[in-house]
């Protein structure tokens, strides 16, 4: 196999890896801050893809440019989910929390099915098409733009999380709710912020993915499984781990894709199970 | 400054505080002593809003504190250095100190000045600024916990067993620090197992037994009492 193909595959893996990381980060952010798994995360992604799709149909907006709108909308959905559902089940048994967000997933998928049918939809009008050359490698422009936007979004999130006062307060809350309260941090507000950020990031990721995949009501399930693999591999509670793991999963998926395309997800999930068995806390988990 | 009137706190069926009244005047160091399980930590947690109060009132500068959420109480200028320190072990020393100032809207310059002030008291923290808090020694961690409390520029500083688990030389270092802090006119509530040292330092002290105040008075007076000498000083 020639070098160009290998490099091409690696580059493609890294590019998709950043998108997978962005898809997964919100899941882990919410888990890190309040130890609740948002099972409706995939439905959030699906809704974002539909938002990008319909904006494209109605206004001709390129999906990537729809990202601020879908980020805002899904961030708002995250806020509502926290205020109306999560807050009420926070003191309930863990199983009630699981079923509340799982129920939301089923509800949102059914709603999408009802509103938009099960038809596969494809974004038709894209602003970015064709192939460009990057370091002598040929890359689809659409994919390149998507990857660049995912990197930018992730960088902004990391800046916020690591450099701002509110970001530090989120980290403090993730470490200990009690200790955070003693610093004068309003933990309830931090929970809300984590849901807004969790929603906004997956909302933007959905818009980025909209031009690369067919869109249908259960599309989120495919990606959320991948997101779980990413979060488990990187370690629950570590968003840096999630970034690395996204890259690793993107690489594995693409490399496995050239040798055994039919098995590429089998390889990814074999790794997922391997990590659970041999290193349950993941690469950087606690 | 702080007055606690007939406080009651329950943990389910456990009645941890059964009607305790305490007062702290501005500028005083007030000690609370008592054996394990007497309810000392519970009183501090009730003041800082970490446990719900089931009866009585807590007043701070003419404002009622019970019913306020914990973060609002910190904003009133009450710093609580809890038992076990509650440091953010994965964050650096500097980040811990920044979080100590979270409730204050310091400008960059004010922050630097407060940090400088706190670090002159604990020079070791400056050296360790970029190190993860969890990697400090026990004594250093305790200093960081106190320093983090001081970053608030608190009007009331509450310390829960700052010498717990430290070797004797470190304990005297902590008490040296406390008397230093005391000289700065800060109001302090101190919970301690080292009854002798803490009563020597105290302007006023309360002895707690199974959730009730059984004895109170100026520190030096209590040190002379037979009950204290027998029960806590082993004389
Ligand atoms: N979270 C809790 N749940 C149930 N009971 C508790 C809880 N915290 C404290 N208690 C009980 O309340 C009583 C007072 O506890 P507290 O921690 O206030 O005592 P303390 O005087 O600080 O003791 P120590 O010197 O051991 O720190 C004890 O009987 C304890 O068992
Ligand atoms: Mg205690």
mmCIF file with all atom_site columns, N, CA, C and O and ligand atoms in Angstrom, chain B residues 11 14 16 35-42 83 161 193, ligand 1:
data_model
loop_
_atom_site.group_PDB
_atom_site.id
_atom_site.type_symbol
_atom_site.label_atom_id
_atom_site.label_alt_id
_atom_site.label_comp_id
_atom_site.label_asym_id
_atom_site.label_entity_id
_atom_site.label_seq_id
_atom_site.pdbx_PDB_ins_code
_atom_site.Cartn_x
_atom_site.Cartn_y
_atom_site.Cartn_z
_atom_site.occupancy
_atom_site.B_iso_or_equiv
_atom_site.pdbx_formal_charge
_atom_site.auth_seq_id
_atom_site.auth_comp_id
_atom_site.auth_asym_id
_atom_site.auth_atom_id
_atom_site.pdbx_PDB_model_num
ATOM   1  N N   . UNK B 1 11  ? -29.871 14.952 61.771 1.00 0.00 ? 11  UNK B N   1
ATOM   2  C CA  . UNK B 1 11  ? -29.547 14.143 60.584 1.00 0.00 ? 11  UNK B CA  1
ATOM   3  C C   . UNK B 1 11  ? -30.529 12.984 60.607 1.00 0.00 ? 11  UNK B C   1
ATOM   4  O O   . UNK B 1 11  ? -30.294 12.011 61.319 1.00 0.00 ? 11  UNK B O   1
ATOM   5  N N   . UNK B 1 14  ? -31.063 11.279 63.983 1.00 0.00 ? 14  UNK B N   1
ATOM   6  C CA  . UNK B 1 14  ? -29.984 11.683 64.890 1.00 0.00 ? 14  UNK B CA  1
ATOM   7  C C   . UNK B 1 14  ? -30.111 13.166 65.221 1.00 0.00 ? 14  UNK B C   1
ATOM   8  O O   . UNK B 1 14  ? -30.106 14.009 64.329 1.00 0.00 ? 14  UNK B O   1
ATOM   9  N N   . UNK B 1 16  ? -28.265 15.953 66.276 1.00 0.00 ? 16  UNK B N   1
ATOM   10 C CA  . UNK B 1 16  ? -26.854 16.302 66.460 1.00 0.00 ? 16  UNK B CA  1
ATOM   11 C C   . UNK B 1 16  ? -26.689 17.561 67.310 1.00 0.00 ? 16  UNK B C   1
ATOM   12 O O   . UNK B 1 16  ? -25.812 17.627 68.170 1.00 0.00 ? 16  UNK B O   1
ATOM   13 N N   . UNK B 1 35  ? -15.857 16.516 72.892 1.00 0.00 ? 35  UNK B N   1
ATOM   14 C CA  . UNK B 1 35  ? -15.319 15.228 72.458 1.00 0.00 ? 35  UNK B CA  1
ATOM   15 C C   . UNK B 1 35  ? -15.881 14.858 71.081 1.00 0.00 ? 35  UNK B C   1
ATOM   16 O O   . UNK B 1 35  ? -16.722 15.558 70.537 1.00 0.00 ? 35  UNK B O   1
ATOM   17 N N   . UNK B 1 36  ? -15.401 13.749 70.540 1.00 0.00 ? 36  UNK B N   1
ATOM   18 C CA  . UNK B 1 36  ? -15.842 13.313 69.210 1.00 0.00 ? 36  UNK B CA  1
ATOM   19 C C   . UNK B 1 36  ? -17.359 13.134 69.191 1.00 0.00 ? 36  UNK B C   1
ATOM   20 O O   . UNK B 1 36  ? -17.931 12.570 70.112 1.00 0.00 ? 36  UNK B O   1
ATOM   21 N N   . UNK B 1 37  ? -17.963 13.644 68.131 1.00 0.00 ? 37  UNK B N   1
ATOM   22 C CA  . UNK B 1 37  ? -19.408 13.483 67.981 1.00 0.00 ? 37  UNK B CA  1
ATOM   23 C C   . UNK B 1 37  ? -20.232 14.466 68.793 1.00 0.00 ? 37  UNK B C   1
ATOM   24 O O   . UNK B 1 37  ? -21.455 14.360 68.840 1.00 0.00 ? 37  UNK B O   1
ATOM   25 N N   . UNK B 1 38  ? -19.582 15.436 69.424 1.00 0.00 ? 38  UNK B N   1
ATOM   26 C CA  . UNK B 1 38  ? -20.312 16.405 70.251 1.00 0.00 ? 38  UNK B CA  1
ATOM   27 C C   . UNK B 1 38  ? -21.163 17.338 69.396 1.00 0.00 ? 38  UNK B C   1
ATOM   28 O O   . UNK B 1 38  ? -22.137 17.916 69.880 1.00 0.00 ? 38  UNK B O   1
ATOM   29 N N   . UNK B 1 39  ? -20.768 17.515 68.140 1.00 0.00 ? 39  UNK B N   1
ATOM   30 C CA  . UNK B 1 39  ? -21.557 18.380 67.253 1.00 0.00 ? 39  UNK B CA  1
ATOM   31 C C   . UNK B 1 39  ? -20.829 19.639 66.831 1.00 0.00 ? 39  UNK B C   1
ATOM   32 O O   . UNK B 1 39  ? -21.430 20.549 66.262 1.00 0.00 ? 39  UNK B O   1
ATOM   33 N N   . UNK B 1 40  ? -19.520 19.678 67.039 1.00 0.00 ? 40  UNK B N   1
ATOM   34 C CA  . UNK B 1 40  ? -18.745 20.884 66.704 1.00 0.00 ? 40  UNK B CA  1
ATOM   35 C C   . UNK B 1 40  ? -18.796 21.183 65.202 1.00 0.00 ? 40  UNK B C   1
ATOM   36 O O   . UNK B 1 40  ? -19.112 22.297 64.783 1.00 0.00 ? 40  UNK B O   1
ATOM   37 N N   . UNK B 1 41  ? -18.471 20.171 64.408 1.00 0.00 ? 41  UNK B N   1
ATOM   38 C CA  . UNK B 1 41  ? -18.479 20.379 62.947 1.00 0.00 ? 41  UNK B CA  1
ATOM   39 C C   . UNK B 1 41  ? -19.876 20.720 62.457 1.00 0.00 ? 41  UNK B C   1
ATOM   40 O O   . UNK B 1 41  ? -20.041 21.523 61.534 1.00 0.00 ? 41  UNK B O   1
ATOM   41 N N   . UNK B 1 42  ? -20.864 20.102 63.061 1.00 0.00 ? 42  UNK B N   1
ATOM   42 C CA  . UNK B 1 42  ? -22.241 20.353 62.639 1.00 0.00 ? 42  UNK B CA  1
ATOM   43 C C   . UNK B 1 42  ? -22.605 21.830 62.823 1.00 0.00 ? 42  UNK B C   1
ATOM   44 O O   . UNK B 1 42  ? -23.273 22.422 61.969 1.00 0.00 ? 42  UNK B O   1
ATOM   45 N N   . UNK B 1 83  ? -13.316 20.411 58.163 1.00 0.00 ? 83  UNK B N   1
ATOM   46 C CA  . UNK B 1 83  ? -12.593 19.223 58.591 1.00 0.00 ? 83  UNK B CA  1
ATOM   47 C C   . UNK B 1 83  ? -12.238 18.444 57.319 1.00 0.00 ? 83  UNK B C   1
ATOM   48 O O   . UNK B 1 83  ? -13.055 18.309 56.419 1.00 0.00 ? 83  UNK B O   1
ATOM   49 N N   . UNK B 1 161 ? -10.784 21.896 63.119 1.00 0.00 ? 161 UNK B N   1
ATOM   50 C CA  . UNK B 1 161 ? -9.644  21.027 63.414 1.00 0.00 ? 161 UNK B CA  1
ATOM   51 C C   . UNK B 1 161 ? -8.479  21.190 62.451 1.00 0.00 ? 161 UNK B C   1
ATOM   52 O O   . UNK B 1 161 ? -8.080  20.222 61.779 1.00 0.00 ? 161 UNK B O   1
ATOM   53 N N   . UNK B 1 193 ? -9.221  19.847 68.751 1.00 0.00 ? 193 UNK B N   1
ATOM   54 C CA  . UNK B 1 193 ? -9.061  18.760 69.722 1.00 0.00 ? 193 UNK B CA  1
ATOM   55 C C   . UNK B 1 193 ? -7.961  19.114 70.721 1.00 0.00 ? 193 UNK B C   1
ATOM   56 O O   . UNK B 1 193 ? -7.951  18.606 71.840 1.00 0.00 ? 193 UNK B O   1
HETATM 57 N N1  . LIG C 2 .   ? -23.935 13.246 57.656 1.00 0.00 ? 1   LIG C N1  1
HETATM 58 C C1  . LIG C 2 .   ? -24.335 12.749 58.850 1.00 0.00 ? 1   LIG C C1  1
HETATM 59 N N2  . LIG C 2 .   ? -25.334 11.835 58.890 1.00 0.00 ? 1   LIG C N2  1
HETATM 60 C C2  . LIG C 2 .   ? -25.756 11.333 60.074 1.00 0.00 ? 1   LIG C C2  1
HETATM 61 N N3  . LIG C 2 .   ? -25.233 11.657 61.256 1.00 0.00 ? 1   LIG C N3  1
HETATM 62 C C3  . LIG C 2 .   ? -24.240 12.547 61.271 1.00 0.00 ? 1   LIG C C3  1
HETATM 63 C C4  . LIG C 2 .   ? -23.731 13.141 60.074 1.00 0.00 ? 1   LIG C C4  1
HETATM 64 N N4  . LIG C 2 .   ? -22.735 13.993 60.391 1.00 0.00 ? 1   LIG C N4  1
HETATM 65 C C5  . LIG C 2 .   ? -22.633 13.931 61.733 1.00 0.00 ? 1   LIG C C5  1
HETATM 66 N N5  . LIG C 2 .   ? -23.527 13.069 62.271 1.00 0.00 ? 1   LIG C N5  1
HETATM 67 C C6  . LIG C 2 .   ? -23.707 12.782 63.694 1.00 0.00 ? 1   LIG C C6  1
HETATM 68 O O1  . LIG C 2 .   ? -23.926 14.013 64.357 1.00 0.00 ? 1   LIG C O1  1
HETATM 69 C C7  . LIG C 2 .   ? -23.214 14.067 65.572 1.00 0.00 ? 1   LIG C C7  1
HETATM 70 C C8  . LIG C 2 .   ? -22.300 15.275 65.596 1.00 0.00 ? 1   LIG C C8  1
HETATM 71 O O2  . LIG C 2 .   ? -21.298 15.110 64.601 1.00 0.00 ? 1   LIG C O2  1
HETATM 72 P P1  . LIG C 2 .   ? -20.164 16.190 64.334 1.00 0.00 ? 1   LIG C P1  1
HETATM 73 O O3  . LIG C 2 .   ? -19.428 15.767 63.138 1.00 0.00 ? 1   LIG C O3  1
HETATM 74 O O4  . LIG C 2 .   ? -20.776 17.523 64.345 1.00 0.00 ? 1   LIG C O4  1
HETATM 75 O O5  . LIG C 2 .   ? -19.276 16.005 65.634 1.00 0.00 ? 1   LIG C O5  1
HETATM 76 P P2  . LIG C 2 .   ? -17.861 16.657 65.968 1.00 0.00 ? 1   LIG C P2  1
HETATM 77 O O6  . LIG C 2 .   ? -18.012 17.290 67.306 1.00 0.00 ? 1   LIG C O6  1
HETATM 78 O O7  . LIG C 2 .   ? -17.394 17.510 64.878 1.00 0.00 ? 1   LIG C O7  1
HETATM 79 O O8  . LIG C 2 .   ? -16.975 15.363 66.107 1.00 0.00 ? 1   LIG C O8  1
HETATM 80 P P3  . LIG C 2 .   ? -15.411 15.144 65.723 1.00 0.00 ? 1   LIG C P3  1
HETATM 81 O O9  . LIG C 2 .   ? -14.613 15.686 66.859 1.00 0.00 ? 1   LIG C O9  1
HETATM 82 O O10 . LIG C 2 .   ? -15.281 13.662 65.651 1.00 0.00 ? 1   LIG C O10 1
HETATM 83 O O11 . LIG C 2 .   ? -15.156 15.833 64.436 1.00 0.00 ? 1   LIG C O11 1
HETATM 84 C C9  . LIG C 2 .   ? -22.490 12.758 65.696 1.00 0.00 ? 1   LIG C C9  1
HETATM 85 O O12 . LIG C 2 .   ? -23.252 11.911 66.532 1.00 0.00 ? 1   LIG C O12 1
HETATM 86 C C10 . LIG C 2 .   ? -22.450 12.208 64.288 1.00 0.00 ? 1   LIG C C10 1
HETATM 87 O O13 . LIG C 2 .   ? -22.489 10.810 64.303 1.00 0.00 ? 1   LIG C O13 1
#
